[in-house]
Amino acid sequence: MNNIYNIVAELCSHVINSCSEDFFVKYSCISKQEKHRINTLVESFVPGLFDGVDSVSQLKESDFTDSFFDQLSTIIEKLRDECDYFAIVGLVQILDEALESLLLKKIDEFQRDDFSVVLNSNRELTGIGLLPRCSCIWERKRRLSHYYNRMDNFLFNMLLMENSILGELIDKHFFLKKNLFPNFKEKNALKIAATPLRLERKFDVLPYDENKVQYFKIAYNESDFSSDNELIWKKILDAAKNSSDIIVFPEMLGNPSMVDFVQEKIKGLVEEEKISLPSLIILPSYWEKNRNTVTILDKFGNIICKQSKQNPFRVEQNGTGYLEGILSSLVVNIFHFEGIGRMAILICKDFLTTKYMEQLMRCFKLTLIIVPSFSTGSYDFRQSSDLCAHDDCNVVWINTCAALEKGKEGNFENIGYIRKRVSRDDDEAQMLCKMPICSSAFKGECSHDCLYYEKIQGV
């Protein structure tokens, strides 16, 4: 059976492998005459793609007949033989526009699945993966055109992912269920709650040597985690009272009973109470068996997925370096939602590892990055957040007071930031929402009250 998405992937792969960056620069300024030539040419071979020369039809499943694919195959063969790359990209754009309605239906289908695979079955052969591209209310229409000169600048309904950019990473996609954010369309905004949780550090950092390298691991030193779990639950309820859509906890402050505890608490609520909870609950990460892992729950208590940290942190003590003894799973989870776009969780060092962050930014066109952290500084996180501004990607970074070390108090003026895109008419100060640390933290006192709120909205 013919697969329209396989055809699009093959065309994209052919252009990417055949054309230089300069080609995409020139195509971005294609003349009206050339555009009209391409439309006329495509219509003459595949009339079903048009209602008139410059009006693209919306395809239906019933349109995918043998005759349609024969016509498409004939024009593709002609364009490839003639190396007419302007027309090949034009054809891809026409197909992208013609598939818009079907792609929106695909989003609805994917929302009913636990996770989703790409639309095309030839990803390994072409090096291209295709998914429906969820829109984002703060993303510019011509996003990336000022930053990268690439094929995906010219697609608006399909998300084009290049294996050459992804490298050895393994992507897993979750189209979040529509009932998770039932009021999003009406509000045109996301309310984020972020908490540093607590000042107390209830684990030990243990150094060890292995294969000529010095590592460290985390050993939690409390057998009864009930007070921590109650505090986590209290933060979730407080965020619910303030109508938060997402709550974010920091890195390292999780424990082995936390997920079950929160799930049981949610299970004990009546349906109305569950609905009021934050749609996404990003629990504190927990270090276990050489994995530093964040568990993501939805408001109904279901585990959506678990995201492991990929890049180890390096700490230096008395001039000696120690590497965090984690094993990378290579799996990166991407969350899709119409109007929000694409979200990912980058745990602390993952966000500061520029190559890794850029891989995800470029491959998935991320629109929101959430960064749980346990760090003795904030400067680098702010700098990395500014890098994301080029790509209309908002960032939520939350640290914890438990990372505070004597002599480094100056690094803790703020315990978190939200870096967001705002309208050109808005005050530039709104671009960076600062979360000031409470003064008692420097005295070794913690009331466990800190919870910060900020809205991310359409531009």
Short mmCIF file of N, CA and C in Angstrom, two decimals, residues 219-356:
data_model
loop_
_atom_site.label_atom_id
_atom_site.label_comp_id
_atom_site.label_asym_id
_atom_site.label_seq_id
_atom_site.Cartn_x
_atom_site.Cartn_y
_atom_site.Cartn_z
N ALA A 219 23.77 8.31 47.79
CA ALA A 219 23.18 7.35 48.72
C ALA A 219 22.23 8.09 49.65
N TYR A 220 20.95 7.77 49.58
CA TYR A 220 19.94 8.42 50.43
C TYR A 220 20.02 7.83 51.83
N ASN A 221 19.96 8.70 52.82
CA ASN A 221 20.24 8.27 54.19
C ASN A 221 19.02 8.32 55.10
N GLU A 222 17.85 8.21 54.54
CA GLU A 222 16.64 8.20 55.36
C GLU A 222 15.77 7.03 54.93
N SER A 223 15.38 6.20 55.88
CA SER A 223 14.55 5.03 55.54
C SER A 223 13.08 5.39 55.50
N ASP A 224 12.67 6.40 56.28
CA ASP A 224 11.27 6.82 56.30
C ASP A 224 11.15 8.15 55.56
N PHE A 225 10.57 8.10 54.38
CA PHE A 225 10.46 9.30 53.54
C PHE A 225 9.07 9.92 53.62
N SER A 226 8.32 9.56 54.64
CA SER A 226 6.92 10.02 54.70
C SER A 226 6.80 11.54 54.78
N SER A 227 7.68 12.20 55.53
CA SER A 227 7.58 13.67 55.64
C SER A 227 7.87 14.34 54.30
N ASP A 228 8.86 13.81 53.56
CA ASP A 228 9.16 14.35 52.23
C ASP A 228 7.98 14.16 51.29
N ASN A 229 7.38 12.99 51.34
CA ASN A 229 6.24 12.71 50.46
C ASN A 229 5.04 13.60 50.78
N GLU A 230 4.83 13.83 52.05
CA GLU A 230 3.73 14.73 52.46
C GLU A 230 3.98 16.15 51.96
N LEU A 231 5.25 16.58 52.01
CA LEU A 231 5.60 17.91 51.53
C LEU A 231 5.38 18.02 50.01
N ILE A 232 5.79 16.99 49.27
CA ILE A 232 5.57 16.97 47.82
C ILE A 232 4.08 17.05 47.52
N TRP A 233 3.29 16.27 48.24
CA TRP A 233 1.83 16.27 48.02
C TRP A 233 1.22 17.63 48.35
N LYS A 234 1.72 18.25 49.43
CA LYS A 234 1.21 19.58 49.80
C LYS A 234 1.48 20.58 48.67
N LYS A 235 2.66 20.52 48.07
CA LYS A 235 2.99 21.44 46.97
C LYS A 235 2.04 21.21 45.78
N ILE A 236 1.74 19.96 45.50
CA ILE A 236 0.84 19.65 44.38
C ILE A 236 -0.55 20.23 44.65
N LEU A 237 -1.03 20.09 45.90
CA LEU A 237 -2.35 20.63 46.26
C LEU A 237 -2.35 22.16 46.22
N ASP A 238 -1.26 22.77 46.70
CA ASP A 238 -1.16 24.24 46.66
C ASP A 238 -1.17 24.74 45.21
N ALA A 239 -0.46 24.03 44.35
CA ALA A 239 -0.44 24.41 42.93
C ALA A 239 -1.83 24.26 42.32
N ALA A 240 -2.57 23.24 42.77
CA ALA A 240 -3.94 23.04 42.27
C ALA A 240 -4.85 24.19 42.70
N LYS A 241 -4.69 24.64 43.94
CA LYS A 241 -5.51 25.75 44.44
C LYS A 241 -5.27 27.02 43.63
N ASN A 242 -4.07 27.14 43.07
CA ASN A 242 -3.72 28.32 42.28
C ASN A 242 -3.86 28.05 40.78
N SER A 243 -4.64 27.04 40.43
CA SER A 243 -5.00 26.73 39.03
C SER A 243 -3.78 26.57 38.14
N SER A 244 -2.77 25.85 38.64
CA SER A 244 -1.55 25.63 37.85
C SER A 244 -1.75 24.49 36.87
N ASP A 245 -1.15 24.64 35.70
CA ASP A 245 -1.22 23.60 34.67
C ASP A 245 -0.08 22.59 34.79
N ILE A 246 1.08 23.08 35.25
CA ILE A 246 2.26 22.23 35.38
C ILE A 246 2.94 22.57 36.70
N ILE A 247 3.38 21.55 37.43
CA ILE A 247 4.22 21.80 38.61
C ILE A 247 5.55 21.09 38.40
N VAL A 248 6.64 21.81 38.73
CA VAL A 248 7.99 21.32 38.50
C VAL A 248 8.75 21.29 39.82
N PHE A 249 9.33 20.14 40.12
CA PHE A 249 10.17 19.97 41.31
C PHE A 249 11.63 19.89 40.87
N PRO A 250 12.58 20.10 41.80
CA PRO A 250 14.00 20.08 41.42
C PRO A 250 14.56 18.66 41.31
N GLU A 251 15.84 18.62 41.01
CA GLU A 251 16.57 17.37 40.85
C GLU A 251 16.98 16.80 42.20
N MET A 252 17.11 15.46 42.28
CA MET A 252 17.79 14.73 43.37
C MET A 252 16.99 14.57 44.66
N LEU A 253 15.86 15.28 44.81
CA LEU A 253 15.18 15.26 46.11
C LEU A 253 14.04 14.26 46.17
N GLY A 254 14.04 13.31 45.23
CA GLY A 254 13.03 12.25 45.24
C GLY A 254 13.41 11.13 46.19
N ASN A 255 12.60 10.08 46.19
CA ASN A 255 12.86 8.92 47.04
C ASN A 255 12.13 7.71 46.47
N PRO A 256 12.45 6.49 46.93
CA PRO A 256 11.91 5.28 46.31
C PRO A 256 10.41 5.08 46.49
N SER A 257 9.79 5.73 47.48
CA SER A 257 8.36 5.52 47.72
C SER A 257 7.49 6.66 47.19
N MET A 258 8.13 7.70 46.65
CA MET A 258 7.44 8.94 46.28
C MET A 258 6.37 8.73 45.21
N VAL A 259 6.68 8.02 44.14
CA VAL A 259 5.73 7.86 43.03
C VAL A 259 4.48 7.12 43.49
N ASP A 260 4.68 6.01 44.19
CA ASP A 260 3.53 5.24 44.69
C ASP A 260 2.69 6.08 45.64
N PHE A 261 3.35 6.87 46.49
CA PHE A 261 2.65 7.70 47.46
C PHE A 261 1.74 8.70 46.75
N VAL A 262 2.30 9.42 45.78
CA VAL A 262 1.51 10.44 45.08
C VAL A 262 0.38 9.78 44.29
N GLN A 263 0.65 8.66 43.66
CA GLN A 263 -0.39 7.97 42.91
C GLN A 263 -1.55 7.54 43.82
N GLU A 264 -1.22 7.05 45.00
CA GLU A 264 -2.27 6.64 45.95
C GLU A 264 -3.08 7.84 46.42
N LYS A 265 -2.42 8.96 46.64
CA LYS A 265 -3.11 10.17 47.05
C LYS A 265 -4.09 10.63 45.96
N ILE A 266 -3.64 10.60 44.72
CA ILE A 266 -4.51 11.00 43.61
C ILE A 266 -5.69 10.03 43.49
N LYS A 267 -5.41 8.76 43.65
CA LYS A 267 -6.45 7.74 43.55
C LYS A 267 -7.55 7.98 44.59
N GLY A 268 -7.17 8.54 45.73
CA GLY A 268 -8.14 8.77 46.80
C GLY A 268 -9.01 10.01 46.61
N LEU A 269 -8.72 10.80 45.57
CA LEU A 269 -9.51 12.00 45.32
C LEU A 269 -10.76 11.68 44.50
N VAL A 270 -11.78 12.50 44.67
CA VAL A 270 -12.96 12.38 43.79
C VAL A 270 -12.60 13.01 42.44
N GLU A 271 -13.41 12.73 41.43
CA GLU A 271 -13.08 13.15 40.07
C GLU A 271 -12.89 14.66 39.94
N GLU A 272 -13.72 15.44 40.60
CA GLU A 272 -13.61 16.91 40.54
C GLU A 272 -12.28 17.39 41.08
N GLU A 273 -11.80 16.74 42.14
CA GLU A 273 -10.52 17.13 42.74
C GLU A 273 -9.36 16.76 41.82
N LYS A 274 -9.46 15.61 41.16
CA LYS A 274 -8.40 15.21 40.23
C LYS A 274 -8.28 16.21 39.08
N ILE A 275 -9.43 16.64 38.57
CA ILE A 275 -9.44 17.55 37.43
C ILE A 275 -8.76 18.87 37.77
N SER A 276 -8.82 19.28 39.05
CA SER A 276 -8.22 20.56 39.45
C SER A 276 -6.70 20.48 39.64
N LEU A 277 -6.14 19.26 39.67
CA LEU A 277 -4.70 19.11 39.86
C LEU A 277 -3.93 19.62 38.64
N PRO A 278 -2.64 19.95 38.81
CA PRO A 278 -1.83 20.31 37.64
C PRO A 278 -1.86 19.19 36.61
N SER A 279 -1.97 19.55 35.35
CA SER A 279 -2.08 18.56 34.27
C SER A 279 -0.84 17.68 34.19
N LEU A 280 0.34 18.29 34.39
CA LEU A 280 1.59 17.55 34.41
C LEU A 280 2.27 17.77 35.75
N ILE A 281 2.66 16.68 36.38
CA ILE A 281 3.36 16.72 37.66
C ILE A 281 4.76 16.15 37.43
N ILE A 282 5.75 17.02 37.46
CA ILE A 282 7.13 16.60 37.19
C ILE A 282 7.83 16.45 38.54
N LEU A 283 7.85 15.23 39.03
CA LEU A 283 8.32 14.94 40.38
C LEU A 283 9.84 15.13 40.51
N PRO A 284 10.34 15.27 41.75
CA PRO A 284 11.79 15.39 41.93
C PRO A 284 12.50 14.15 41.39
N SER A 285 13.66 14.34 40.79
CA SER A 285 14.38 13.17 40.28
C SER A 285 14.93 12.35 41.45
N TYR A 286 15.15 11.08 41.16
CA TYR A 286 15.65 10.14 42.17
C TYR A 286 16.84 9.39 41.58
N TRP A 287 17.94 9.34 42.31
CA TRP A 287 19.18 8.71 41.86
C TRP A 287 19.21 7.26 42.36
N GLU A 288 19.21 6.30 41.44
CA GLU A 288 19.19 4.89 41.83
C GLU A 288 19.77 4.04 40.72
N LYS A 289 20.63 3.09 41.09
CA LYS A 289 21.20 2.13 40.15
C LYS A 289 21.80 2.83 38.92
N ASN A 290 22.62 3.83 39.18
CA ASN A 290 23.32 4.58 38.13
C ASN A 290 22.38 5.26 37.14
N ARG A 291 21.20 5.62 37.61
CA ARG A 291 20.26 6.41 36.82
C ARG A 291 19.76 7.57 37.69
N ASN A 292 19.66 8.74 37.07
CA ASN A 292 19.09 9.91 37.73
C ASN A 292 17.81 10.23 36.95
N THR A 293 16.65 9.91 37.54
CA THR A 293 15.43 9.82 36.75
C THR A 293 14.29 10.67 37.30
N VAL A 294 13.62 11.38 36.40
CA VAL A 294 12.41 12.14 36.71
C VAL A 294 11.20 11.33 36.25
N THR A 295 10.20 11.22 37.12
CA THR A 295 8.92 10.58 36.75
C THR A 295 7.90 11.67 36.47
N ILE A 296 7.20 11.53 35.34
CA ILE A 296 6.18 12.51 34.95
C ILE A 296 4.80 11.87 35.07
N LEU A 297 3.97 12.44 35.93
CA LEU A 297 2.60 11.96 36.11
C LEU A 297 1.62 12.93 35.46
N ASP A 298 0.46 12.42 35.05
CA ASP A 298 -0.61 13.32 34.68
C ASP A 298 -1.52 13.54 35.89
N LYS A 299 -2.53 14.40 35.74
CA LYS A 299 -3.39 14.77 36.87
C LYS A 299 -4.23 13.61 37.38
N PHE A 300 -4.31 12.53 36.59
CA PHE A 300 -5.10 11.36 37.01
C PHE A 300 -4.22 10.31 37.68
N GLY A 301 -2.93 10.63 37.86
CA GLY A 301 -2.03 9.72 38.55
C GLY A 301 -1.34 8.71 37.66
N ASN A 302 -1.55 8.81 36.35
CA ASN A 302 -0.89 7.89 35.42
C ASN A 302 0.55 8.31 35.16
N ILE A 303 1.45 7.35 35.11
CA ILE A 303 2.83 7.64 34.72
C ILE A 303 2.86 7.80 33.21
N ILE A 304 3.17 9.00 32.73
CA ILE A 304 3.29 9.21 31.29
C ILE A 304 4.59 8.60 30.81
N CYS A 305 5.67 8.90 31.51
CA CYS A 305 6.97 8.32 31.16
C CYS A 305 7.96 8.68 32.26
N LYS A 306 9.18 8.17 32.11
CA LYS A 306 10.29 8.52 33.00
C LYS A 306 11.44 9.01 32.13
N GLN A 307 11.99 10.17 32.52
CA GLN A 307 13.10 10.75 31.77
C GLN A 307 14.38 10.63 32.58
N SER A 308 15.37 9.96 32.02
CA SER A 308 16.66 9.82 32.70
C SER A 308 17.62 10.91 32.24
N LYS A 309 18.48 11.31 33.13
CA LYS A 309 19.53 12.27 32.81
C LYS A 309 20.54 11.60 31.88
N GLN A 310 21.00 12.34 30.86
CA GLN A 310 21.89 11.75 29.86
C GLN A 310 23.35 12.14 30.05
N ASN A 311 23.58 13.33 30.60
CA ASN A 311 24.94 13.86 30.67
C ASN A 311 25.37 14.01 32.13
N PRO A 312 26.44 13.32 32.53
CA PRO A 312 26.86 13.35 33.93
C PRO A 312 27.42 14.70 34.36
N PHE A 313 27.13 15.07 35.59
CA PHE A 313 27.68 16.29 36.17
C PHE A 313 29.10 16.01 36.66
N ARG A 314 29.96 16.99 36.55
CA ARG A 314 31.33 16.87 37.06
C ARG A 314 31.50 17.80 38.23
N VAL A 315 31.95 17.26 39.35
CA VAL A 315 32.17 18.07 40.54
C VAL A 315 33.66 18.02 40.88
N GLU A 316 34.16 19.10 41.46
CA GLU A 316 35.57 19.16 41.82
C GLU A 316 35.70 19.41 43.32
N GLN A 317 36.51 18.59 43.95
CA GLN A 317 36.76 18.76 45.39
C GLN A 317 38.26 18.73 45.63
N ASN A 318 38.74 19.82 46.23
CA ASN A 318 40.18 19.95 46.54
C ASN A 318 41.05 19.71 45.29
N GLY A 319 40.57 20.24 44.15
CA GLY A 319 41.35 20.14 42.93
C GLY A 319 41.22 18.82 42.19
N THR A 320 40.38 17.92 42.69
CA THR A 320 40.20 16.61 42.07
C THR A 320 38.80 16.51 41.47
N GLY A 321 38.70 16.03 40.24
CA GLY A 321 37.42 15.93 39.57
C GLY A 321 36.75 14.59 39.79
N TYR A 322 35.43 14.61 39.96
CA TYR A 322 34.62 13.40 40.10
C TYR A 322 33.43 13.51 39.15
N LEU A 323 33.15 12.42 38.45
CA LEU A 323 32.08 12.39 37.47
C LEU A 323 30.87 11.66 38.04
N GLU A 324 29.69 12.21 37.81
CA GLU A 324 28.47 11.56 38.26
C GLU A 324 28.36 10.18 37.58
N GLY A 325 28.23 9.16 38.38
CA GLY A 325 28.28 7.78 37.86
C GLY A 325 26.96 7.30 37.28
N ILE A 326 26.44 8.04 36.28
CA ILE A 326 25.18 7.63 35.67
C ILE A 326 25.42 6.97 34.32
N LEU A 327 24.50 6.10 33.95
CA LEU A 327 24.50 5.47 32.64
C LEU A 327 23.42 6.14 31.80
N SER A 328 23.78 6.58 30.62
CA SER A 328 22.80 7.24 29.76
C SER A 328 21.89 6.20 29.11
N SER A 329 20.58 6.46 29.14
CA SER A 329 19.63 5.55 28.48
C SER A 329 19.50 5.89 27.00
N LEU A 330 19.95 7.11 26.63
CA LEU A 330 19.85 7.65 25.27
C LEU A 330 18.43 7.96 24.83
N VAL A 331 17.43 7.68 25.69
CA VAL A 331 16.03 7.92 25.33
C VAL A 331 15.65 9.34 25.72
N VAL A 332 15.09 10.08 24.76
CA VAL A 332 14.58 11.41 25.05
C VAL A 332 13.08 11.41 24.75
N ASN A 333 12.30 11.86 25.73
CA ASN A 333 10.84 11.88 25.63
C ASN A 333 10.38 13.26 25.20
N ILE A 334 9.55 13.31 24.17
CA ILE A 334 9.02 14.58 23.65
C ILE A 334 7.51 14.57 23.83
N PHE A 335 6.99 15.64 24.44
CA PHE A 335 5.55 15.77 24.69
C PHE A 335 4.97 16.76 23.69
N HIS A 336 3.89 16.36 23.04
CA HIS A 336 3.25 17.20 22.02
C HIS A 336 1.85 17.58 22.48
N PHE A 337 1.47 18.84 22.25
CA PHE A 337 0.10 19.28 22.54
C PHE A 337 -0.22 20.47 21.65
N GLU A 338 -1.36 20.42 20.98
CA GLU A 338 -1.75 21.49 20.07
C GLU A 338 -1.88 22.80 20.82
N GLY A 339 -1.14 23.82 20.37
CA GLY A 339 -1.13 25.13 21.02
C GLY A 339 0.07 25.34 21.91
N ILE A 340 0.61 24.24 22.45
CA ILE A 340 1.81 24.32 23.30
C ILE A 340 3.04 23.95 22.48
N GLY A 341 2.85 23.08 21.51
CA GLY A 341 3.96 22.67 20.67
C GLY A 341 4.62 21.42 21.18
N ARG A 342 5.92 21.50 21.50
CA ARG A 342 6.69 20.33 21.91
C ARG A 342 7.51 20.66 23.15
N MET A 343 7.39 19.79 24.15
CA MET A 343 8.07 19.98 25.43
C MET A 343 9.06 18.85 25.67
N ALA A 344 10.14 19.17 26.38
CA ALA A 344 11.10 18.15 26.81
C ALA A 344 11.63 18.51 28.18
N ILE A 345 12.10 17.50 28.90
CA ILE A 345 12.69 17.70 30.22
C ILE A 345 14.19 17.42 30.12
N LEU A 346 14.98 18.43 30.41
CA LEU A 346 16.44 18.30 30.41
C LEU A 346 16.92 18.48 31.83
N ILE A 347 17.42 17.43 32.42
CA ILE A 347 17.79 17.44 33.83
C ILE A 347 19.17 18.08 34.00
N CYS A 348 19.19 19.23 34.64
CA CYS A 348 20.40 19.93 35.06
C CYS A 348 21.49 19.97 33.99
N LYS A 349 22.48 19.10 34.07
CA LYS A 349 23.64 19.13 33.16
C LYS A 349 23.22 18.94 31.71
N ASP A 350 22.11 18.23 31.47
CA ASP A 350 21.64 18.04 30.10
C ASP A 350 21.39 19.39 29.43
N PHE A 351 20.86 20.34 30.20
CA PHE A 351 20.55 21.66 29.66
C PHE A 351 21.81 22.46 29.41
N LEU A 352 22.85 22.22 30.21
CA LEU A 352 24.11 22.96 30.08
C LEU A 352 25.05 22.34 29.05
N THR A 353 24.72 21.14 28.59
CA THR A 353 25.53 20.48 27.56
C THR A 353 25.03 20.98 26.21
N THR A 354 25.69 22.00 25.69
CA THR A 354 25.17 22.74 24.54
C THR A 354 24.89 21.84 23.35
N LYS A 355 25.77 20.92 23.05
CA LYS A 355 25.59 20.04 21.90
C LYS A 355 24.29 19.24 22.06
N TYR A 356 24.08 18.70 23.25
CA TYR A 356 22.88 17.89 23.50
C TYR A 356 21.62 18.75 23.39
#
